[in-house]
N, CA, C and O of each residue as an XYZ file, in Angstrom:
768
protein
N     128.315     71.197    159.621
C     129.025     72.225    160.370
C     129.336     73.390    159.434
O     129.927     73.175    158.376
N     128.954     74.621    159.794
C     129.200     75.785    158.964
C     130.662     76.171    158.980
O     131.444     75.671    159.788
N     131.029     77.086    158.058
C     132.425     77.509    157.954
C     132.927     78.151    159.236
O     134.043     77.873    159.674
N     132.104     79.015    159.845
C     132.557     79.692    161.058
C     132.628     78.716    162.231
O     133.513     78.826    163.080
N     131.713     77.777    162.277
C     131.738     76.772    163.344
C     132.944     75.859    163.168
O     133.615     75.521    164.144
N     133.226     75.452    161.914
C     134.391     74.596    161.626
C     135.680     75.331    161.979
O     136.589     74.741    162.562
N     135.767     76.626    161.626
C     136.960     77.413    161.938
C     137.126     77.552    163.446
O     138.247     77.482    163.952
N     136.012     77.751    164.181
C     136.089     77.877    165.636
C     136.551     76.558    166.259
O     137.348     76.545    167.197
N     136.034     75.447    165.719
C     136.431     74.127    166.215
C     137.923     73.882    165.958
O     138.636     73.374    166.823
N     138.377     74.249    164.765
C     139.785     74.093    164.414
C     140.667     74.961    165.308
O     141.730     74.531    165.754
N     140.207     76.203    165.567
C     140.968     77.111    166.430
C     141.073     76.543    167.845
O     142.128     76.626    168.474
N     139.996     75.975    168.335
C     140.009     75.395    169.683
C     140.945     74.190    169.729
O     141.686     74.011    170.696
N     140.911     73.358    168.677
C     141.799     72.194    168.639
C     143.263     72.636    168.590
O     144.117     72.044    169.249
N     143.545     73.675    167.807
C     144.919     74.195    167.732
C     145.376     74.712    169.098
O     146.515     74.487    169.508
N     144.484     75.401    169.790
C     144.838     75.920    171.115
C     145.158     74.771    172.063
O     146.102     74.871    172.847
N     144.389     73.677    172.008
C     144.665     72.515    172.852
C     145.969     71.832    172.438
O     146.682     71.290    173.283
N     146.283     71.858    171.133
C     147.571     71.308    170.658
C     148.722     72.041    171.323
O     149.744     71.443    171.660
N     148.546     73.338    171.507
C     149.584     74.160    172.117
C     149.911     73.738    173.530
O     150.974     74.075    174.052
N     149.002     72.999    174.160
C     149.256     72.500    175.519
C     149.773     71.074    175.496
O     149.975     70.470    176.550
N     149.993     70.519    174.287
C     150.524     69.168    174.163
C     149.458     68.094    174.031
O     149.764     66.910    174.178
N     148.223     68.472    173.759
C     147.113     67.516    173.649
C     147.194     66.787    172.307
O     146.907     67.373    171.263
N     147.584     65.513    172.333
C     147.742     64.735    171.107
C     146.403     64.425    170.442
O     146.337     64.324    169.217
N     145.349     64.274    171.216
C     144.017     64.032    170.650
C     143.580     65.260    169.845
O     142.982     65.129    168.777
N     143.877     66.428    170.356
C     143.538     67.670    169.649
C     144.315     67.751    168.337
O     143.796     68.207    167.318
N     145.580     67.297    168.383
C     146.382     67.315    167.157
C     145.780     66.381    166.111
O     145.753     66.714    164.926
N     145.302     65.228    166.534
C     144.648     64.300    165.603
C     143.414     64.958    164.988
O     143.129     64.758    163.808
N     142.689     65.732    165.772
C     141.509     66.452    165.261
C     141.936     67.497    164.225
O     141.313     67.627    163.171
N     142.995     68.233    164.531
C     143.510     69.243    163.594
C     143.903     68.565    162.286
O     143.571     69.041    161.200
N     144.601     67.469    162.403
C     145.038     66.748    161.210
C     143.831     66.276    160.398
O     143.785     66.478    159.185
N     142.864     65.655    161.051
C     141.679     65.155    160.347
C     140.917     66.275    159.645
O     140.425     66.094    158.531
N     140.822     67.429    160.296
C     140.062     68.549    159.736
C     140.802     69.266    158.600
O     140.169     69.870    157.734
N     142.121     69.202    158.601
C     142.856     70.084    157.687
C     143.826     69.403    156.721
O     144.335     70.062    155.815
N     144.094     68.132    156.883
C     145.159     67.503    156.099
C     144.912     67.577    154.587
O     145.849     67.823    153.828
N     143.691     67.374    154.147
C     143.416     67.412    152.702
C     143.691     68.811    152.131
O     144.290     68.950    151.064
N     143.256     69.815    152.839
C     143.438     71.202    152.358
C     144.913     71.610    152.384
O     145.407     72.237    151.447
N     145.608     71.250    153.457
C     147.028     71.587    153.572
C     147.822     70.855    152.486
O     148.670     71.446    151.816
N     147.534     69.564    152.326
C     148.240     68.787    151.302
C     147.950     69.343    149.905
O     148.852     69.402    149.070
N     146.722     69.745    149.645
C     146.375     70.321    148.339
C     147.189     71.568    148.030
O     147.680     71.735    146.914
N     147.331     72.444    149.024
C     148.126     73.664    148.828
C     149.592     73.308    148.565
O     150.214     73.851    147.652
N     150.130     72.406    149.361
C     151.537     72.018    149.199
C     151.759     71.398    147.822
O     152.741     71.708    147.147
N     150.851     70.528    147.410
C     150.985     69.871    146.110
C     150.939     70.888    144.962
O     151.670     70.738    143.983
N     150.099     71.910    145.067
C     150.044     72.949    144.018
C     151.365     73.701    143.906
O     151.747     74.119    142.813
N     152.059     73.878    145.012
C     153.334     74.607    144.989
C     154.482     73.687    144.576
O     155.292     74.051    143.724
N     154.553     72.506    145.170
C     155.687     71.600    144.956
C     155.564     70.835    143.640
O     156.560     70.629    142.946
N     154.356     70.416    143.296
C     154.028     69.723    142.037
C     154.572     68.305    141.917
O     154.411     67.678    140.870
N     155.192     67.801    142.930
C     155.682     66.423    142.914
C     154.973     65.694    144.056
O     155.165     66.051    145.219
N     154.153     64.672    143.748
C     153.344     64.033    144.791
C     154.142     63.488    145.977
O     153.758     63.711    147.125
N     155.235     62.787    145.725
C     155.979     62.223    146.859
C     156.651     63.327    147.676
O     156.713     63.244    148.903
N     157.150     64.352    147.000
C     157.768     65.467    147.709
C     156.703     66.237    148.493
O     156.964     66.723    149.593
N     155.490     66.344    147.914
C     154.396     67.040    148.593
C     153.987     66.297    149.865
O     153.682     66.923    150.880
N     153.981     64.958    149.811
C     153.635     64.185    151.013
C     154.651     64.431    152.125
O     154.287     64.641    153.282
N     155.923     64.402    151.757
C     156.973     64.635    152.741
C     156.873     66.046    153.311
O     157.004     66.253    154.517
N     156.639     67.002    152.433
C     156.521     68.399    152.865
C     155.301     68.576    153.775
O     155.372     69.311    154.760
N     154.191     67.915    153.458
C     152.982     68.007    154.280
C     153.265     67.464    155.673
O     152.789     68.031    156.657
N     154.023     66.389    155.782
C     154.391     65.856    157.099
C     155.198     66.887    157.887
O     154.985     67.073    159.085
N     156.130     67.555    157.196
C     156.930     68.583    157.860
C     156.054     69.746    158.320
O     156.282     70.321    159.384
N     155.041     70.090    157.503
C     154.118     71.164    157.873
C     153.399     70.804    159.174
O     153.324     71.623    160.090
N     152.870     69.578    159.254
C     152.148     69.198    160.461
C     153.065     69.071    161.668
O     152.634     69.323    162.794
N     154.298     68.693    161.461
C     155.267     68.686    162.552
C     155.489     70.109    163.064
O     155.552     70.346    164.270
N     155.607     71.050    162.128
C     155.782     72.446    162.524
C     154.536     72.986    163.224
O     154.638     73.741    164.192
N     153.356     72.593    162.726
C     152.104     73.019    163.377
C     152.082     72.493    164.820
O     151.721     73.225    165.741
N     152.463     71.238    165.011
C     152.494     70.659    166.359
C     153.449     71.420    167.266
O     153.117     71.747    168.405
N     154.655     71.701    166.739
C     155.660     72.393    167.558
C     155.295     73.844    167.857
O     155.627     74.363    168.923
N     154.607     74.501    166.914
C     154.325     75.932    167.079
C     152.882     76.226    167.473
O     152.470     77.386    167.491
N     152.118     75.196    167.787
C     150.702     75.406    168.113
C     150.530     76.364    169.285
O     149.521     77.064    169.366
N     151.497     76.402    170.188
C     151.388     77.317    171.342
C     151.530     78.784    170.928
O     151.246     79.675    171.728
N     151.969     79.051    169.677
C     152.077     80.444    169.214
C     150.819     80.891    168.474
O     150.687     82.065    168.127
N     149.882     79.950    168.228
C     148.646     80.308    167.535
C     147.777     81.162    168.455
O     147.545     80.816    169.613
N     147.301     82.284    167.916
C     146.401     83.161    168.664
C     144.965     82.708    168.400
O     144.529     82.678    167.250
N     144.237     82.360    169.441
C     142.886     81.816    169.311
C     141.961     82.789    168.590
O     141.014     82.356    167.933
N     142.211     84.092    168.696
C     141.349     85.067    168.015
C     141.728     85.227    166.536
O     141.068     85.964    165.803
N     142.801     84.528    166.092
C     143.231     84.597    164.697
C     142.559     83.531    163.842
O     141.791     82.709    164.342
N     142.859     83.556    162.554
C     142.300     82.580    161.617
C     143.141     81.308    161.639
O     144.326     81.355    161.311
N     142.544     80.155    162.025
C     143.329     78.931    162.032
C     143.780     78.542    160.618
O     144.893     78.052    160.425
N     142.904     78.767    159.640
C     143.272     78.433    158.256
C     144.396     79.327    157.757
O     145.345     78.842    157.141
N     144.301     80.602    158.011
C     145.355     81.528    157.587
C     146.690     81.165    158.196
O     147.718     81.184    157.519
N     146.673     80.824    159.510
C     147.908     80.477    160.213
C     148.507     79.194    159.659
O     149.699     79.147    159.358
N     147.691     78.150    159.520
C     148.211     76.857    159.050
C     148.611     76.908    157.582
O     149.646     76.355    157.211
N     147.813     77.561    156.738
C     148.134     77.605    155.311
C     149.359     78.485    155.048
O     150.081     78.265    154.076
N     149.594     79.482    155.914
C     150.814     80.288    155.778
C     152.043     79.415    156.064
O     153.052     79.498    155.363
N     151.941     78.585    157.094
C     153.044     77.658    157.402
C     153.245     76.702    156.225
O     154.376     76.462    155.803
N     152.140     76.157    155.696
C     152.223     75.193    154.590
C     152.832     75.830    153.350
O     153.683     75.232    152.691
N     152.392     77.045    153.034
C     152.906     77.712    151.830
C     154.392     78.017    151.977
O     155.180     77.766    151.064
N     154.766     78.555    153.126
C     156.188     78.891    153.357
C     157.059     77.638    153.274
O     158.130     77.670    152.668
N     156.612     76.542    153.873
C     157.385     75.298    153.854
C     157.482     74.744    152.434
O     158.536     74.252    152.033
N     156.382     74.822    151.668
C     156.385     74.321    150.284
C     157.339     75.142    149.415
O     158.087     74.581    148.613
N     157.316     76.452    149.571
C     158.217     77.314    148.798
C     159.665     77.021    149.174
O     160.535     76.963    148.304
N     159.926     76.836    150.467
C     161.287     76.487    150.903
C     161.736     75.168    150.286
O     162.899     75.021    149.911
N     160.822     74.211    150.180
C     161.143     72.916    149.577
C     161.528     73.088    148.117
O     162.526     72.528    147.663
N     160.737     73.863    147.380
C     161.029     74.101    145.956
C     162.378     74.795    145.807
O     163.186     74.412    144.961
N     162.620     75.807    146.622
C     163.900     76.526    146.548
C     165.074     75.608    146.878
O     166.126     75.680    146.243
N     164.890     74.756    147.862
C     165.952     73.828    148.245
C     166.272     72.864    147.109
O     167.438     72.591    146.826
N     165.234     72.353    146.462
C     165.442     71.433    145.334
C     166.158     72.154    144.195
O     167.085     71.607    143.599
N     165.728     73.387    143.891
C     166.373     74.153    142.815
C     167.827     74.450    143.147
O     168.696     74.342    142.282
N     168.098     74.824    144.389
C     169.477     75.124    144.790
C     170.331     73.866    144.696
O     171.487     73.928    144.275
N     169.773     72.736    145.083
C     170.505     71.474    145.004
C     170.827     71.128    143.557
O     171.943     70.707    143.252
N     169.858     71.302    142.666
C     170.093     71.032    141.247
C     171.157     71.955    140.679
O     172.012     71.527    139.903
N     171.102     73.224    141.069
C     172.088     74.193    140.591
C     173.493     73.792    141.048
O     174.446     73.838    140.270
N     173.609     73.394    142.332
C     174.913     72.953    142.854
C     175.403     71.714    142.119
O     176.576     71.624    141.757
N     174.500     70.754    141.898
C     174.886     69.523    141.202
C     175.332     69.819    139.777
O     176.333     69.276    139.309
N     174.586     70.684    139.085
C     174.956     71.038    137.709
C     176.297     71.753    137.680
O     177.128     71.485    136.812
N     176.511     72.661    138.622
C     177.772     73.393    138.684
C     178.928     72.431    138.951
O     179.979     72.524    138.318
N     178.727     71.515    139.883
C     179.768     70.543    140.196
C     180.043     69.653    138.992
O     181.195     69.361    138.672
N     178.973     69.227    138.328
C     179.151     68.354    137.162
C     179.944     69.063    136.068
O     180.802     68.456    135.426
N     179.657     70.347    135.856
C     180.384     71.095    134.828
C     181.855     71.254    135.200
O     182.736     71.147    134.348
N     182.113     71.515    136.506
C     183.493     71.729    136.949
C     184.307     70.439    136.935
O     185.502     70.452    136.641
N     183.654     69.330    137.254
C     184.408     68.092    137.380
C     184.399     67.256    136.103
O     184.998     66.181    136.066
N     183.733     67.730    135.067
C     183.671     66.953    133.834
C     185.003     66.999    133.112
O     185.537     68.075    132.840
N     185.522     65.859    132.811
C     186.721     65.759    131.991
C     186.342     64.990    130.742
O     185.904     63.843    130.822
N     186.508     65.614    129.594
C     186.154     64.881    128.385
C     187.008     63.625    128.266
O     188.174     63.618    128.662
N     186.435     62.589    127.730
C     187.204     61.348    127.617
C     188.418     61.539    126.715
O     188.378     62.277    125.731
N     189.478     60.863    127.075
C     190.691     60.920    126.256
C     190.426     60.183    124.953
O     189.787     59.131    124.940
N     190.925     60.745    123.856
C     190.709     60.037    122.597
C     191.480     58.716    122.593
O     192.580     58.609    123.135
N     190.869     57.724    121.967
C     191.535     56.440    121.819
C     192.618     56.557    120.762
O     192.733     57.600    120.119
N     193.401     55.533    120.568
C     194.499     55.592    119.593
C     194.000     55.883    118.177
O     194.631     56.619    117.419
N     192.864     55.294    117.843
C     192.328     55.502    116.495
C     191.919     56.963    116.286
O     192.218     57.571    115.258
N     191.221     57.510    117.297
C     190.777     58.899    117.206
C     191.968     59.859    117.229
O     191.982     60.846    116.492
N     192.968     59.575    118.072
C     194.167     60.418    118.138
C     194.885     60.427    116.794
O     195.347     61.475    116.343
N     194.980     59.270    116.156
C     195.632     59.185    114.842
C     194.850     59.982    113.804
O     195.430     60.647    112.945
N     193.510     59.904    113.901
C     192.674     60.637    112.957
C     192.866     62.160    113.128
O     192.970     62.899    112.149
N     192.908     62.609    114.407
C     193.120     64.041    114.658
C     194.495     64.491    114.182
O     194.639     65.579    113.624
N     195.489     63.665    114.400
C     196.843     64.002    113.945
C     196.862     64.134    112.428
O     197.493     65.039    111.882
N     196.172     63.232    111.758
C     196.113     63.295    110.293
C     195.376     64.554    109.830
O     195.785     65.207    108.870
N     194.289     64.883    110.524
C     193.547     66.093    110.164
C     194.419     67.334    110.329
O     194.411     68.223    109.478
N     195.175     67.391    111.435
C     196.065     68.536    111.651
C     197.123     68.610    110.553
O     197.440     69.693    110.062
N     197.658     67.472    110.177
C     198.665     67.437    109.100
C     198.053     67.899    107.784
O     198.686     68.637    107.028
N     196.824     67.468    107.508
C     196.138     67.890    106.279
C     195.923     69.396    106.255
O     196.113     70.043    105.225
N     195.517     69.963    107.420
C     195.294     71.416    107.479
C     196.612     72.143    107.259
O     196.660     73.122    106.514
N     197.700     71.673    107.906
C     199.018     72.315    107.708
C     199.431     72.251    106.234
O     199.906     73.238    105.673
N     199.247     71.085    105.616
C     199.596     70.940    104.196
C     198.772     71.886    103.334
O     199.294     72.514    102.413
N     197.500     71.982    103.635
C     196.620     72.843    102.834
C     196.928     74.321    103.057
O     196.759     75.131    102.145
N     197.377     74.680    104.261
C     197.784     76.071    104.507
C     198.950     76.455    103.597
O     199.066     77.607    103.178
N     199.803     75.491    103.296
C     200.948     75.741    102.419
C     200.510     76.086    100.999
O     201.272     76.689    100.243
N     199.278     75.704    100.633
C     198.801     75.978     99.275
C     198.258     77.397     99.127
O     197.986     77.845     98.013
N     198.100     78.108    100.249
C     197.574     79.477    100.185
C     198.653     80.425     99.671
O     199.853     80.181     99.800
N     198.175     81.506     99.088
C     199.127     82.512     98.603
C     199.758     83.218     99.797
O     199.203     83.193    100.896
N     200.926     83.853     99.590
C     201.580     84.576    100.690
C     200.707     85.710    101.238
O     200.923     86.151    102.367
N     199.735     86.187    100.472
C     198.846     87.242    100.961
C     197.679     86.639    101.754
O     197.206     87.255    102.709
N     197.209     85.443    101.374
C     196.056     84.829    102.035
C     196.419     84.236    103.398
O     195.665     84.380    104.360
N     197.552     83.582    103.478
C     197.902     82.828    104.688
C     197.950     83.685    105.945
O     197.347     83.303    106.948
N     198.644     84.837    105.943
C     198.673     85.631    107.186
C     197.275     86.115    107.593
O     196.964     86.191    108.782
N     196.448     86.437    106.617
C     195.092     86.894    106.937
C     194.307     85.786    107.623
O     193.630     86.029    108.622
N     194.395     84.566    107.089
C     193.693     83.417    107.666
C     194.237     83.104    109.063
O     193.464     82.887    109.996
N     195.558     83.081    109.205
C     196.152     82.746    110.497
C     195.774     83.759    111.573
O     195.458     83.379    112.700
N     195.804     85.056    111.228
C     195.442     86.084    112.210
C     193.966     85.974    112.598
O     193.603     86.139    113.762
N     193.128     85.694    111.608
C     191.689     85.621    111.878
C     191.332     84.371    112.677
O     190.524     84.450    113.602
N     191.911     83.226    112.344
C     191.472     81.978    112.950
C     192.386     81.458    114.048
O     191.895     80.830    114.985
N     193.669     81.685    113.977
C     194.554     81.220    115.033
C     194.628     82.244    116.156
O     194.646     81.882    117.333
N     194.673     83.529    115.789
C     194.761     84.576    116.812
C     193.398     85.119    117.215
O     193.297     85.851    118.199
N     192.349     84.776    116.475
C     190.993     85.189    116.824
C     190.695     86.664    116.584
O     189.825     87.238    117.238
N     191.419     87.282    115.640
C     191.188     88.702    115.362
C     189.991     88.881    114.431
O     189.671     88.008    113.624
N     189.340     90.036    114.564
C     188.254     90.366    113.644
C     188.863     90.779    112.312
O     190.064     91.033    112.225
N     188.043     90.845    111.284
C     188.543     91.279    109.970
C     189.154     92.675    110.066
O     190.197     92.943    109.469
N     188.510     93.552    110.810
C     189.022     94.921    110.972
C     190.397     94.894    111.656
O     191.304     95.620    111.249
N     190.553     94.063    112.688
C     191.837     93.975    113.392
C     192.923     93.381    112.497
O     194.079     93.798    112.554
N     192.543     92.403    111.666
C     193.509     91.821    110.721
C     193.974     92.898    109.750
O     195.166     93.020    109.466
N     193.017     93.681    109.242
C     193.360     94.749    108.292
C     194.308     95.754    108.935
O     195.267     96.205    108.308
N     194.035     96.099    110.183
C     194.906     97.048    110.887
C     196.288     96.445    111.090
O     197.296     97.109    110.846
N     196.346     95.191    111.535
C     197.617     94.528    111.802
C     198.447     94.403    110.532
O     199.662     94.591    110.580
N     197.821     94.087    109.388
C     198.554     93.905    108.134
C     198.691     95.207    107.342
O     199.337     95.246    106.295
N     198.073     96.269    107.859
C     198.093     97.569    107.183
C     197.575     97.439    105.749
O     198.190     97.921    104.797
N     196.429     96.773    105.627
C     195.771     96.545    104.333
C     194.349     97.075    104.428
O     193.795     97.171    105.523
N     193.749     97.422    103.282
C     192.344     97.843    103.309
C     191.446     96.693    103.772
O     191.721     95.530    103.475
N     190.367     97.019    104.505
C     189.453     96.021    105.049
C     188.875     95.130    103.949
O     188.820     93.912    104.119
N     188.451     95.700    102.847
C     187.882     94.922    101.751
C     188.868     93.908    101.194
O     188.486     92.787    100.857
N     190.126     94.293    101.095
C     191.166     93.401    100.587
C     191.343     92.214    101.540
O     191.447     91.067    101.106
N     191.375     92.506    102.835
C     191.541     91.450    103.836
C     190.344     90.499    103.799
O     190.519     89.282    103.866
N     189.137     91.043    103.694
C     187.947     90.192    103.635
C     187.989     89.284    102.413
O     187.649     88.104    102.497
N     188.407     89.837    101.283
C     188.507     89.030    100.059
C     189.545     87.933    100.211
O     189.309     86.793     99.810
N     190.703     88.272    100.792
C     191.758     87.267    100.978
C     191.299     86.137    101.904
O     191.568     84.963    101.651
N     190.604     86.512    102.974
C     190.114     85.500    103.906
C     189.066     84.620    103.221
O     189.132     83.395    103.313
N     188.118     85.228    102.547
C     187.073     84.469    101.850
C     187.689     83.530    100.810
O     187.357     82.345    100.766
N     188.588     84.062     99.972
C     189.219     83.246     98.933
C     190.114     82.159     99.552
O     190.145     81.026     99.073
N     190.835     82.518    100.615
C     191.701     81.553    101.281
C     190.892     80.414    101.908
O     191.300     79.254    101.841
N     189.743     80.744    102.519
C     188.900     79.699    103.104
C     188.342     78.783    102.026
O     188.255     77.569    102.213
N     187.971     79.367    100.908
C     187.475     78.562     99.789
C     188.569     77.595     99.313
O     188.315     76.417     99.061
N     189.762     78.119     99.201
C     190.881     77.294     98.742
C     191.202     76.183     99.753
O     191.482     75.050     99.363
N     191.159     76.511    101.057
C     191.374     75.506    102.096
C     190.308     74.415    102.029
O     190.614     73.227    102.127
N     189.065     74.832    101.863
C     187.964     73.863    101.793
C     188.147     72.924    100.608
O     187.971     71.712    100.732
N     188.501     73.490     99.464
C     188.725     72.652     98.278
C     189.875     71.680     98.525
O     189.792     70.502     98.176
N     190.940     72.182     99.125
C     192.115     71.345     99.397
C     191.767     70.221    100.368
O     192.139     69.068    100.148
N     191.059     70.556    101.435
C     190.706     69.544    102.436
C     189.736     68.519    101.861
O     189.811     67.337    102.196
N     188.828     68.964    101.002
C     187.881     68.040    100.374
C     188.643     67.061     99.470
O     188.368     65.861     99.475
N     189.600     67.583     98.699
C     190.360     66.688     97.814
C     191.226     65.729     98.644
O     191.463     64.596     98.227
N     191.698     66.177     99.812
C     192.487     65.312    100.690
C     191.620     64.188    101.241
O     192.055     63.037    101.294
N     190.376     64.519    101.657
C     189.459     63.507    102.181
C     189.119     62.479    101.103
O     188.924     61.300    101.395
N     189.051     62.940     99.858
C     188.705     62.036     98.775
C     189.913     61.253     98.269
O     189.803     60.435     97.355
N     191.068     61.518     98.883
C     192.268     60.776     98.541
C     193.056     61.370     97.376
O     193.984     60.749     96.858
N     192.675     62.578     96.975
C     193.389     63.211     95.852
C     194.567     64.011     96.339
O     194.842     64.063     97.538
N     195.253     64.625     95.427
C     196.407     65.480     95.740
C     195.893     66.862     96.090
O     194.760     67.217     95.765
N     196.739     67.641     96.757
C     196.383     69.021     97.088
C     196.336     69.860     95.819
O     197.088     69.634     94.870
N     195.433     70.832     95.831
C     195.277     71.715     94.677
C     196.462     72.634     94.550
O     196.511     73.454     93.633
């Protein structure tokens, strides 16, 4: 059967489907299912989802067969339905994933620390407070403004009315001193 003869046969079967002819629908399915499924699978890319989507396409073809114009292209009409349905399926899956991810992010509560972890964090906080005491009176405010208040070096300099270079040096030296102090604390030594 040539392409034009096959298309004419398919168009005639579609027209009969529009009148509720189930035998004609079986003919349409037999003639087109492989091609329709192939298009859906290329768009959806998931075999089981493509099978389900292909079933929905043929259900839509059955329901809308009475809108098919016999002088039109049966392949163009059916493949347009298949493509639109496949794209809708992909969009629906993506929207569902986006909603699930959004919900998961909103409803996530980090686990509460156990007693051991809470004690460790309390000790770490105490160590940091102790080590802050080892900073010079010029270093400590610079570090606190930069790290506790989240100010930039320029904002710290403005707030303390100090030159930017001086503030940067104090922060750098203060962080070095804190690191040394915390390292000696972890190793069980005394604060510097």
